[in-house]
Amino acid sequence: MAGQQNHVISSRIGIIGGGISGIAAAKQLSSYNPVVFEATDSIGGVWKHCSYNSTKLQSLRCDYEFSDYPWPERDNSSFPSHTQILDYLHSYATYFDLLKFVRFNSKVVELRFVGDRDATDADGRPGEYGSLLAGRPVWEVAVQTNQSQDVQWYSFEFVVVCIGKYGDIPKMPAFPRNKGPEIFQGQVLHSLDYSKLDQEGVTNLLKGKRVAVVGYKKSAIDVAAECAEANQGPEGQPCTMVIRTLHWTVPHYWVWGLPFSWFYSTRFSQFFHERPDQGMLRSLFCHLLSPMRQAVSKFIESYLAWKLPLRKYGLKPDHPFEEDYASCQMAILPDNFFSEADKGNIMFKRASKWWFWNGGIQFEDDTKLEADVVVLATGFDGKKKLKDILPEPFRSVIESPSGVMPLYRSTIHPLIPNMAFVGYVESVANLHTAELRSKWLARLVDDRFKLPSVEKMIEKTNNETEVMKKTTRFYKRGCISTYSINHSDEICEEMGWTSWRKKSWLSEAFSPYNSEDYGEGKMNL
């Protein structure tokens, strides 16, 4: 490696990434003075580097806050912008003096394992995981600072990876030979590149241009809405969304006048859904109650089909709403999205296969779409980010044959020693998910409890994957939204906390859970 330095700087705990998860981990592990490597000049992660001018939070403030630092005006029903979220995160980090741990413009380019790889017992079966703090360096971390080619090596007893699944590395479609972007005479960019543009750059890119946006998740929807906004007036051009897979979209968190949280975010509502290790009797119970789950999904679908012009534009998915919710793919629509479609500023084209021609995009039915700009909102390759820095054999086991990262408590990979991953499981409240698992991790580092055997952890992660497979065809995203309260219950019990966090039986059954319920002052309720 160019410019490699022999001198190694040692510390006990290293954290890779300064986004929401990295800051949450730094707060909980602050007694160890962790070193936080942030590749850019700012904390915030995707909120700083993968957001658009119109990007807003997908949940209410009370569902996206740290347990010990409530939002100002937390009961405000509007969705905060990405700049408001960054302000909140900076305020949190400043209040708890966390920025002193962060080394900005410090990109981790390689990890090297220098510990003991023996994680099996005398019979060759998976053995005990062992203590997270080994008392000696286990991982060496190569860091490039300020885009220099020189590399500084650090050594740690324990490393927490918080670089997340989104941003950094775009997932690009594959094309037949001579049918890729190279033959297109217009401009092609990924949504990651689009997010780096300022308002003037966005206007110059979109205004008066025939734009095609490939995708139909949150990023694609936001780009299409911004494109429509930039093309108002007689000289404006329509934006066409090229859609392979439809997903359910939601205008707000109310369904026929009822709070959306009543349907999936309370202990009572999640009681009807399958969960890992539920036993034969509960499995039978869930099977018998499957019509109830289907009825809830149909009830929500009926509202969305009434509220939104899904049939008019051919945007009603064939799969149940529950499958999108169970895979954390439910997107909140911008306020003006369908009003712009009604004006002809946003158009839709369903296509399972497409490729480029010199004037735009061609589809499998031989129709063509003329375009000046094509924005690929095709997602990110988060696993490649990990594989690029992890050494073998850990690179090969980072995901199971099912394609899911097998993380015990969504944090510990049973086959990768002295390393944790925060921010790799999704729910409807990702900040809460990251913070609670960071609290669990800090107590594990303190040796307040022990991990099960490697074999039992693998069995647990396999069971969680099987539940996700039964619930949704999109299970590879690693989402726990339909059993998130049970997941948190098990974490609380492992930490020695009471799992029921509410003040009364009534609120315990019918009130939604959020970060406020998991504050330190409530752990002995």
Coordinates of C-alpha atoms in Angstrom, one line a residue:
M1 CA 0.0 0.0 0.0
A2 CA 1.5 3.4 -1.0
G3 CA 2.9 5.5 1.7
Q4 CA 2.5 2.9 4.4
Q5 CA 3.8 3.9 7.8
N6 CA 5.3 1.3 10.1
H7 CA 4.4 3.1 13.3
V8 CA 1.1 1.8 14.7
I9 CA -1.1 4.0 17.0
S10 CA -2.8 1.8 19.6
S11 CA -6.2 2.3 21.4
R12 CA -8.8 0.1 22.8
I13 CA -11.9 0.7 20.7
G14 CA -12.2 2.0 17.1
I15 CA -15.5 3.1 15.4
I16 CA -15.7 3.4 11.6
G17 CA -18.3 5.9 10.5
G18 CA -19.7 9.1 11.9
G19 CA -23.3 8.9 10.9
I20 CA -26.3 8.3 13.2
S21 CA -25.0 4.8 14.2
G22 CA -21.4 5.9 14.7
I23 CA -22.4 8.8 17.0
A24 CA -24.8 6.5 18.9
A25 CA -22.0 4.0 19.5
A26 CA -19.5 6.7 20.5
K27 CA -22.0 8.0 23.1
Q28 CA -22.5 4.6 24.7
L29 CA -18.8 3.7 24.5
S30 CA -17.5 7.1 25.6
S31 CA -15.9 5.8 28.8
Y32 CA -13.4 4.0 26.6
N33 CA -12.4 7.2 24.6
P34 CA -13.1 5.5 21.3
V35 CA -11.5 6.7 18.1
V36 CA -14.2 7.5 15.5
F37 CA -13.0 7.6 11.8
E38 CA -15.2 9.7 9.6
A39 CA -14.2 9.8 5.9
T40 CA -15.6 13.2 5.3
D41 CA -15.5 16.6 7.0
S42 CA -18.8 16.3 8.9
I43 CA -20.8 13.9 10.9
G44 CA -24.3 12.9 9.7
G45 CA -23.7 10.0 7.2
V46 CA -26.3 9.7 4.5
W47 CA -28.2 12.8 5.9
K48 CA -25.2 14.9 5.0
H49 CA -23.9 13.2 1.8
C50 CA -26.9 11.3 0.2
S51 CA -29.7 13.8 0.7
Y52 CA -31.4 16.0 -1.8
N53 CA -32.7 19.5 -1.4
S54 CA -36.2 18.1 -0.8
T55 CA -35.2 15.1 1.4
K56 CA -37.2 14.8 4.6
L57 CA -37.4 12.3 7.4
Q58 CA -39.8 9.4 6.8
S59 CA -41.1 9.3 10.4
L60 CA -42.2 11.8 13.1
R61 CA -39.7 13.5 15.3
C62 CA -40.8 11.4 18.4
D63 CA -39.9 8.2 16.4
Y64 CA -36.5 9.5 15.4
E65 CA -34.7 10.8 18.5
F66 CA -32.2 9.8 21.1
S67 CA -33.7 8.6 24.4
D68 CA -31.8 11.2 26.4
Y69 CA -32.1 14.1 24.0
P70 CA -35.6 15.0 22.8
W71 CA -36.3 17.1 19.7
P72 CA -37.3 20.7 20.2
E73 CA -41.0 20.7 19.4
R74 CA -41.0 16.9 19.4
D75 CA -44.8 16.8 19.0
N76 CA -44.7 18.8 15.7
S77 CA -46.4 16.6 13.1
S78 CA -44.4 17.8 10.2
F79 CA -41.5 15.8 8.8
P80 CA -38.1 17.4 9.5
S81 CA -35.8 18.2 6.6
H82 CA -32.4 16.7 6.2
T83 CA -30.8 19.9 7.4
Q84 CA -32.9 19.9 10.6
I85 CA -31.8 16.3 11.2
L86 CA -28.2 17.3 10.8
D87 CA -28.7 20.2 13.2
Y88 CA -30.3 17.9 15.7
L89 CA -27.4 15.4 15.4
H90 CA -24.7 18.1 15.7
S91 CA -26.6 19.5 18.8
Y92 CA -26.6 16.0 20.4
A93 CA -22.9 15.4 19.6
T94 CA -22.0 18.8 21.0
Y95 CA -24.1 18.5 24.2
F96 CA -22.5 15.2 25.1
D97 CA -19.0 16.3 23.9
L98 CA -18.7 13.5 21.3
L99 CA -16.9 15.4 18.6
K100 CA -13.7 15.1 20.5
F101 CA -13.6 11.4 19.5
V102 CA -14.1 12.0 15.8
R103 CA -11.2 12.2 13.4
F104 CA -12.6 13.9 10.3
N105 CA -11.4 13.3 6.7
S106 CA -10.1 9.9 7.9
K107 CA -11.0 7.1 5.5
V108 CA -10.6 3.5 6.5
V109 CA -9.1 1.6 3.5
E110 CA -8.2 -1.7 5.0
L111 CA -8.7 -3.9 8.1
R112 CA -6.1 -6.5 9.1
F113 CA -6.9 -9.2 11.7
V114 CA -4.0 -9.9 14.1
G115 CA -5.8 -11.9 16.8
D116 CA -6.6 -15.6 17.3
R117 CA -8.9 -17.1 14.7
D118 CA -9.7 -20.2 16.7
A119 CA -13.4 -20.0 17.4
T120 CA -14.1 -23.7 17.6
D121 CA -14.0 -26.2 20.5
A122 CA -12.0 -29.5 20.6
D123 CA -14.6 -31.3 18.5
G124 CA -14.3 -28.8 15.7
R125 CA -17.8 -27.3 16.4
P126 CA -18.3 -23.5 16.8
G127 CA -17.3 -22.6 20.4
E128 CA -17.5 -19.5 22.6
Y129 CA -17.3 -16.1 21.1
G130 CA -15.1 -14.7 23.9
S131 CA -14.6 -11.3 25.5
L132 CA -14.9 -8.3 23.2
L133 CA -11.9 -6.6 24.8
A134 CA -9.0 -9.1 24.5
G135 CA -6.5 -7.1 26.4
R136 CA -4.3 -6.9 23.3
P137 CA -4.7 -5.6 19.7
V138 CA -6.9 -7.8 17.6
W139 CA -7.5 -5.5 14.6
E140 CA -5.2 -3.2 12.7
V141 CA -6.9 -0.4 10.7
A142 CA -5.3 1.5 7.8
V143 CA -6.5 5.1 7.5
Q144 CA -5.9 7.7 4.8
T145 CA -6.2 11.3 6.0
N146 CA -7.2 14.3 3.9
Q147 CA -7.2 12.2 0.7
S148 CA -3.5 11.6 1.1
Q149 CA -1.9 8.5 -0.3
D150 CA 0.0 8.0 3.0
V151 CA -1.5 5.4 5.3
Q152 CA -1.5 5.5 9.1
W153 CA -2.1 2.2 10.9
Y154 CA -4.0 2.0 14.1
S155 CA -4.5 -1.1 16.3
F156 CA -7.6 -1.9 18.5
E157 CA -8.9 -4.6 20.8
F158 CA -12.4 -4.0 19.4
V159 CA -13.8 -2.4 16.3
V160 CA -17.4 -1.2 15.7
V161 CA -18.4 -0.8 12.0
C162 CA -21.0 1.9 11.3
I163 CA -20.6 2.7 7.6
G164 CA -24.1 1.5 6.9
K165 CA -25.8 0.0 3.8
Y166 CA -26.4 3.2 1.9
G167 CA -24.2 5.8 0.2
D168 CA -20.6 5.6 -1.0
I169 CA -20.9 2.8 -3.6
P170 CA -23.7 3.0 -6.1
K171 CA -25.4 -0.2 -7.4
M172 CA -25.3 0.0 -11.1
P173 CA -27.5 -2.0 -13.5
A174 CA -25.8 -4.4 -15.9
F175 CA -26.5 -4.0 -19.7
P176 CA -26.0 -6.1 -22.8
R177 CA -22.9 -5.3 -24.8
N178 CA -23.1 -2.0 -26.7
K179 CA -26.3 -1.1 -24.9
G180 CA -24.9 0.7 -21.9
P181 CA -24.5 4.4 -21.0
E182 CA -21.5 4.6 -23.3
I183 CA -23.7 4.8 -26.4
F184 CA -26.1 7.4 -24.9
Q185 CA -25.5 10.9 -26.1
G186 CA -27.0 12.5 -23.1
Q187 CA -25.9 12.6 -19.4
V188 CA -26.1 9.6 -17.1
L189 CA -25.6 9.9 -13.3
H190 CA -26.5 7.9 -10.2
S191 CA -28.6 9.3 -7.5
L192 CA -25.5 9.4 -5.3
D193 CA -23.9 11.9 -7.8
Y194 CA -27.2 13.8 -7.9
S195 CA -27.2 14.2 -4.1
K196 CA -23.9 16.1 -4.3
L197 CA -25.4 18.9 -6.5
D198 CA -26.4 22.2 -4.9
Q199 CA -29.7 23.9 -5.9
E200 CA -28.1 25.7 -8.8
G201 CA -26.6 22.5 -10.1
V202 CA -29.9 20.6 -9.8
T203 CA -31.7 23.4 -11.7
N204 CA -29.1 23.4 -14.5
L205 CA -29.3 19.6 -14.8
L206 CA -33.1 19.3 -14.9
K207 CA -34.6 22.5 -16.2
G208 CA -35.9 22.2 -19.7
K209 CA -34.5 18.7 -20.0
R210 CA -36.2 15.4 -20.8
V211 CA -35.3 13.4 -17.7
A212 CA -35.7 9.7 -17.0
V213 CA -35.5 8.5 -13.5
V214 CA -34.9 4.7 -13.0
G215 CA -36.5 3.4 -9.9
Y216 CA -39.5 3.7 -7.6
K217 CA -38.2 3.9 -4.1
K218 CA -37.7 7.0 -2.0
S219 CA -34.7 8.4 -3.8
A220 CA -36.4 8.0 -7.2
I221 CA -39.6 9.6 -6.0
D222 CA -37.8 12.6 -4.5
V223 CA -35.7 13.1 -7.7
A224 CA -38.9 13.0 -9.9
A225 CA -40.6 15.5 -7.6
E226 CA -37.6 17.9 -7.8
C227 CA -37.5 17.4 -11.6
A228 CA -41.2 18.4 -11.9
E229 CA -40.5 21.4 -9.7
A230 CA -37.7 22.5 -12.0
N231 CA -39.8 22.2 -15.1
Q232 CA -42.8 24.4 -14.3
G233 CA -44.2 26.6 -17.1
P234 CA -44.6 26.2 -20.9
E235 CA -41.0 25.4 -21.5
G236 CA -40.8 22.6 -19.0
Q237 CA -40.3 19.0 -19.9
P238 CA -42.0 16.0 -18.2
C239 CA -40.0 13.6 -16.1
T240 CA -40.5 9.9 -16.8
M241 CA -40.1 7.3 -14.0
V242 CA -39.0 3.9 -15.3
I243 CA -40.3 1.3 -12.9
R244 CA -39.4 -2.3 -12.6
T245 CA -40.9 -3.2 -9.2
L246 CA -43.8 -1.3 -7.7
H247 CA -43.9 -0.6 -3.9
W248 CA -46.6 0.8 -1.7
T249 CA -46.3 4.6 -1.0
V250 CA -48.0 6.5 1.8
P251 CA -49.2 10.1 1.9
H252 CA -49.1 10.4 5.7
Y253 CA -49.4 8.3 8.8
W254 CA -53.2 8.1 9.0
V255 CA -55.4 5.4 7.6
W256 CA -59.1 6.1 7.4
G257 CA -58.7 8.6 10.3
L258 CA -56.8 6.1 12.5
P259 CA -53.1 6.5 13.5
F260 CA -50.9 4.2 11.4
S261 CA -49.0 3.2 14.5
W262 CA -52.0 1.3 15.7
F263 CA -51.6 -1.3 13.0
Y264 CA -48.0 -2.3 13.3
S265 CA -46.2 -0.4 16.1
T266 CA -47.9 -1.5 19.3
R267 CA -47.4 -4.6 21.3
F268 CA -50.9 -5.7 20.6
S269 CA -50.6 -5.2 16.8
Q270 CA -47.3 -7.1 16.7
F271 CA -48.7 -9.9 18.7
F272 CA -50.4 -11.2 15.5
H273 CA -47.1 -11.4 13.6
E274 CA -44.6 -14.2 13.6
R275 CA -41.4 -13.8 15.6
P276 CA -38.2 -15.9 16.0
D277 CA -38.2 -18.8 18.4
Q278 CA -41.9 -18.5 19.1
G279 CA -42.7 -22.1 19.7
M280 CA -45.2 -24.5 18.3
L281 CA -48.2 -23.1 20.1
R282 CA -47.6 -19.6 19.1
S283 CA -46.9 -20.7 15.5
L284 CA -50.3 -22.3 15.4
F285 CA -51.8 -19.2 16.9
C286 CA -50.2 -17.0 14.2
H287 CA -51.4 -19.3 11.5
L288 CA -55.0 -19.1 12.8
L289 CA -54.7 -15.3 13.0
S290 CA -53.3 -14.9 9.5
P291 CA -56.7 -13.8 8.2
M292 CA -56.5 -10.9 10.7
R293 CA -53.1 -9.8 9.4
Q294 CA -54.4 -10.0 5.8
A295 CA -57.4 -8.0 6.8
V296 CA -55.2 -5.2 8.3
S297 CA -53.1 -5.1 5.1
K298 CA -56.2 -5.0 2.9
F299 CA -57.7 -2.2 5.1
I300 CA -54.6 -0.1 4.6
E301 CA -54.5 -0.9 0.8
S302 CA -58.1 0.2 0.5
Y303 CA -57.3 3.5 1.9
L304 CA -54.2 4.1 -0.2
A305 CA -56.1 3.0 -3.4
W306 CA -58.8 5.6 -2.4
K307 CA -56.5 8.4 -1.4
L308 CA -53.9 8.1 -4.2
P309 CA -54.5 7.6 -8.0
L310 CA -52.6 4.3 -8.0
R311 CA -54.9 2.6 -10.5
K312 CA -55.1 5.6 -12.7
Y313 CA -51.3 5.5 -13.3
G314 CA -50.9 1.7 -13.0
L315 CA -49.0 2.0 -9.7
K316 CA -50.9 -0.3 -7.5
P317 CA -48.6 -3.2 -6.4
D318 CA -49.7 -6.8 -6.8
H319 CA -48.1 -7.8 -3.4
P320 CA -49.7 -7.0 -0.1
F321 CA -48.9 -3.8 1.8
E322 CA -47.6 -5.9 4.7
E323 CA -44.7 -7.2 2.6
D324 CA -43.4 -3.6 2.0
Y325 CA -43.8 -2.7 5.6
A326 CA -42.0 -5.9 6.7
S327 CA -39.1 -5.1 4.5
C328 CA -38.9 -1.4 5.5
Q329 CA -39.7 -0.2 2.0
M330 CA -42.7 1.9 2.7
A331 CA -42.0 5.5 1.3
I332 CA -43.7 8.7 2.3
L333 CA -44.7 10.7 -0.8
P334 CA -43.7 14.4 -1.3
D335 CA -46.8 16.6 -0.9
N336 CA -46.9 17.5 -4.6
F337 CA -46.0 14.2 -6.2
F338 CA -49.4 13.2 -7.7
S339 CA -50.5 16.8 -8.3
E340 CA -47.5 17.1 -10.6
A341 CA -48.3 13.8 -12.2
D342 CA -51.9 15.1 -12.9
K343 CA -50.3 18.2 -14.6
G344 CA -48.3 15.9 -16.8
N345 CA -45.0 16.8 -15.2
I346 CA -44.3 13.3 -13.9
M347 CA -45.0 10.3 -16.2
F348 CA -44.6 6.5 -15.5
K349 CA -43.3 3.6 -17.6
R350 CA -43.4 0.0 -16.3
A351 CA -40.6 -2.1 -17.7
S352 CA -38.8 -5.2 -16.4
K353 CA -35.9 -4.8 -18.9
W354 CA -34.4 -1.8 -20.5
W355 CA -31.2 -0.5 -22.1
F356 CA -29.7 2.5 -23.7
W357 CA -29.9 3.7 -27.3
N358 CA -28.1 6.9 -28.4
G359 CA -31.2 9.0 -27.9
G360 CA -32.4 7.6 -24.5
I361 CA -33.8 4.4 -23.2
Q362 CA -35.3 1.4 -25.1
F363 CA -37.6 -1.2 -23.6
E364 CA -38.2 -4.9 -24.2
D365 CA -41.5 -4.1 -26.1
D366 CA -39.3 -2.2 -28.6
T367 CA -40.7 1.2 -27.5
K368 CA -38.2 4.0 -26.9
L369 CA -38.1 6.9 -24.5
E370 CA -36.2 10.0 -25.6
A371 CA -34.1 11.6 -22.9
D372 CA -31.4 14.2 -22.3
V373 CA -30.7 13.1 -18.7
V374 CA -31.0 9.6 -17.0
V375 CA -30.8 9.4 -13.2
L376 CA -30.2 5.9 -11.9
A377 CA -31.9 5.7 -8.5
T378 CA -30.9 2.0 -8.3
G379 CA -29.7 1.8 -4.8
F380 CA -26.3 1.2 -3.1
D381 CA -24.0 -1.7 -2.6
G382 CA -23.5 -1.7 1.1
K383 CA -22.0 -5.2 1.3
K384 CA -19.3 -4.3 -1.2
K385 CA -18.3 -1.4 1.2
L386 CA -17.7 -4.0 3.9
K387 CA -16.0 -6.5 1.6
D388 CA -13.6 -3.9 0.3
I389 CA -12.0 -3.4 3.7
L390 CA -12.5 -6.8 5.4
P391 CA -9.8 -9.4 5.0
E392 CA -10.4 -13.1 4.3
P393 CA -11.8 -15.3 5.6
F394 CA -14.2 -12.8 7.1
R395 CA -15.0 -11.2 3.7
S396 CA -16.5 -14.5 2.6
V397 CA -18.7 -15.0 5.6
I398 CA -20.1 -11.5 5.9
E399 CA -23.3 -12.7 4.4
S400 CA -25.1 -16.0 4.7
P401 CA -26.1 -18.1 1.7
S402 CA -29.5 -16.5 1.9
G403 CA -27.9 -13.1 1.2
V404 CA -28.6 -11.7 4.7
M405 CA -25.9 -10.5 7.2
P406 CA -26.3 -12.9 10.1
L407 CA -26.0 -10.6 13.1
Y408 CA -26.9 -11.7 16.6
R409 CA -29.0 -8.9 18.2
S410 CA -28.4 -7.2 14.8
T411 CA -24.9 -6.4 16.1
I412 CA -22.5 -9.3 16.5
H413 CA -21.4 -11.5 13.6
P414 CA -20.9 -14.9 15.2
L415 CA -17.9 -15.7 12.9
I416 CA -16.1 -12.4 13.1
P417 CA -14.3 -11.9 16.4
N418 CA -13.9 -8.6 18.3
M419 CA -16.1 -6.7 15.9
A420 CA -19.6 -5.3 16.0
F421 CA -21.9 -3.8 13.3
V422 CA -24.3 -1.0 14.2
G423 CA -26.8 0.3 11.7
Y424 CA -27.2 -2.9 9.5
V425 CA -30.7 -3.8 10.6
E426 CA -33.7 -1.7 9.6
S427 CA -37.0 -0.8 11.3
V428 CA -39.5 2.0 11.2
A429 CA -37.2 4.0 13.6
N430 CA -33.6 3.4 12.6
L431 CA -32.1 5.9 15.1
H432 CA -33.9 4.1 18.0
T433 CA -32.7 0.8 16.6
A434 CA -29.1 1.9 16.5
E435 CA -29.2 3.5 19.9
L436 CA -30.7 0.6 21.8
R437 CA -28.2 -1.8 20.2
S438 CA -25.4 0.5 21.1
K439 CA -26.5 0.4 24.7
W440 CA -26.6 -3.4 24.6
L441 CA -23.1 -3.4 23.0
A442 CA -21.7 -1.1 25.7
R443 CA -22.9 -3.4 28.4
L444 CA -21.5 -6.4 26.6
V445 CA -18.1 -4.7 26.3
D446 CA -18.3 -4.0 30.1
D447 CA -18.8 -7.8 30.6
R448 CA -22.1 -7.3 32.3
F449 CA -23.4 -10.3 30.5
K450 CA -22.1 -13.0 28.2
L451 CA -22.9 -14.0 24.6
P452 CA -24.3 -17.4 23.9
S453 CA -22.1 -19.9 22.1
V454 CA -21.3 -19.2 18.4
E455 CA -23.6 -22.2 17.5
K456 CA -26.6 -20.7 19.4
M457 CA -26.0 -17.2 17.9
I458 CA -26.0 -18.7 14.3
E459 CA -29.2 -20.6 15.1
K460 CA -30.8 -17.4 16.3
T461 CA -29.8 -15.4 13.2
N462 CA -31.1 -18.3 11.0
N463 CA -34.4 -18.2 12.8
E464 CA -34.8 -14.5 12.3
T465 CA -34.0 -14.9 8.6
E466 CA -36.7 -17.6 8.3
V467 CA -39.3 -15.3 9.9
M468 CA -38.4 -12.6 7.4
K469 CA -38.6 -15.1 4.5
K470 CA -42.1 -16.1 5.6
T471 CA -43.2 -12.5 5.9
T472 CA -41.9 -10.8 2.7
R473 CA -40.3 -11.6 -0.6
F474 CA -37.9 -8.7 0.1
Y475 CA -36.4 -10.3 3.2
K476 CA -32.7 -9.7 2.2
R477 CA -33.0 -6.1 3.4
G478 CA -32.8 -7.3 7.0
C479 CA -35.9 -5.5 8.5
I480 CA -37.5 -6.3 11.9
S481 CA -40.4 -3.9 11.7
T482 CA -43.1 -6.5 12.3
Y483 CA -41.5 -7.9 15.5
S484 CA -39.3 -4.9 16.6
I485 CA -40.8 -4.7 20.1
N486 CA -40.1 -8.4 20.7
H487 CA -36.5 -7.8 19.4
S488 CA -36.1 -5.0 21.9
D489 CA -37.6 -7.1 24.6
E490 CA -34.9 -9.7 24.2
I491 CA -32.2 -7.1 24.2
C492 CA -33.6 -5.5 27.4
E493 CA -33.8 -8.9 29.1
E494 CA -30.2 -9.7 28.2
M495 CA -29.1 -6.3 29.7
G496 CA -31.0 -7.0 32.9
W497 CA -33.7 -4.4 32.1
T498 CA -37.4 -5.0 32.4
S499 CA -38.8 -5.5 28.9
W500 CA -42.2 -4.0 29.5
R501 CA -41.5 -0.2 29.5
K502 CA -44.8 1.5 29.8
K503 CA -46.5 2.8 33.0
S504 CA -49.8 0.8 32.6
W505 CA -51.1 -2.4 31.1
L506 CA -53.3 -0.3 28.7
S507 CA -50.5 1.8 27.3
E508 CA -48.2 -1.3 27.2
A509 CA -50.7 -3.0 24.9
F510 CA -51.9 -0.1 22.7
S511 CA -49.3 2.7 22.7
P512 CA -46.5 2.7 20.2
Y513 CA -43.0 2.3 21.4
N514 CA -40.2 4.8 20.7
S515 CA -36.8 5.8 22.0
E516 CA -38.3 7.6 25.0
D517 CA -39.4 4.3 26.4
Y518 CA -35.8 3.1 26.6
G519 CA -34.3 5.9 28.6
E520 CA -31.8 5.0 31.3
G521 CA -34.2 6.2 34.0
K522 CA -36.8 3.7 33.0
M523 CA -34.6 0.6 33.0
N524 CA -35.7 -0.5 36.5
L525 CA -39.4 0.2 36.1

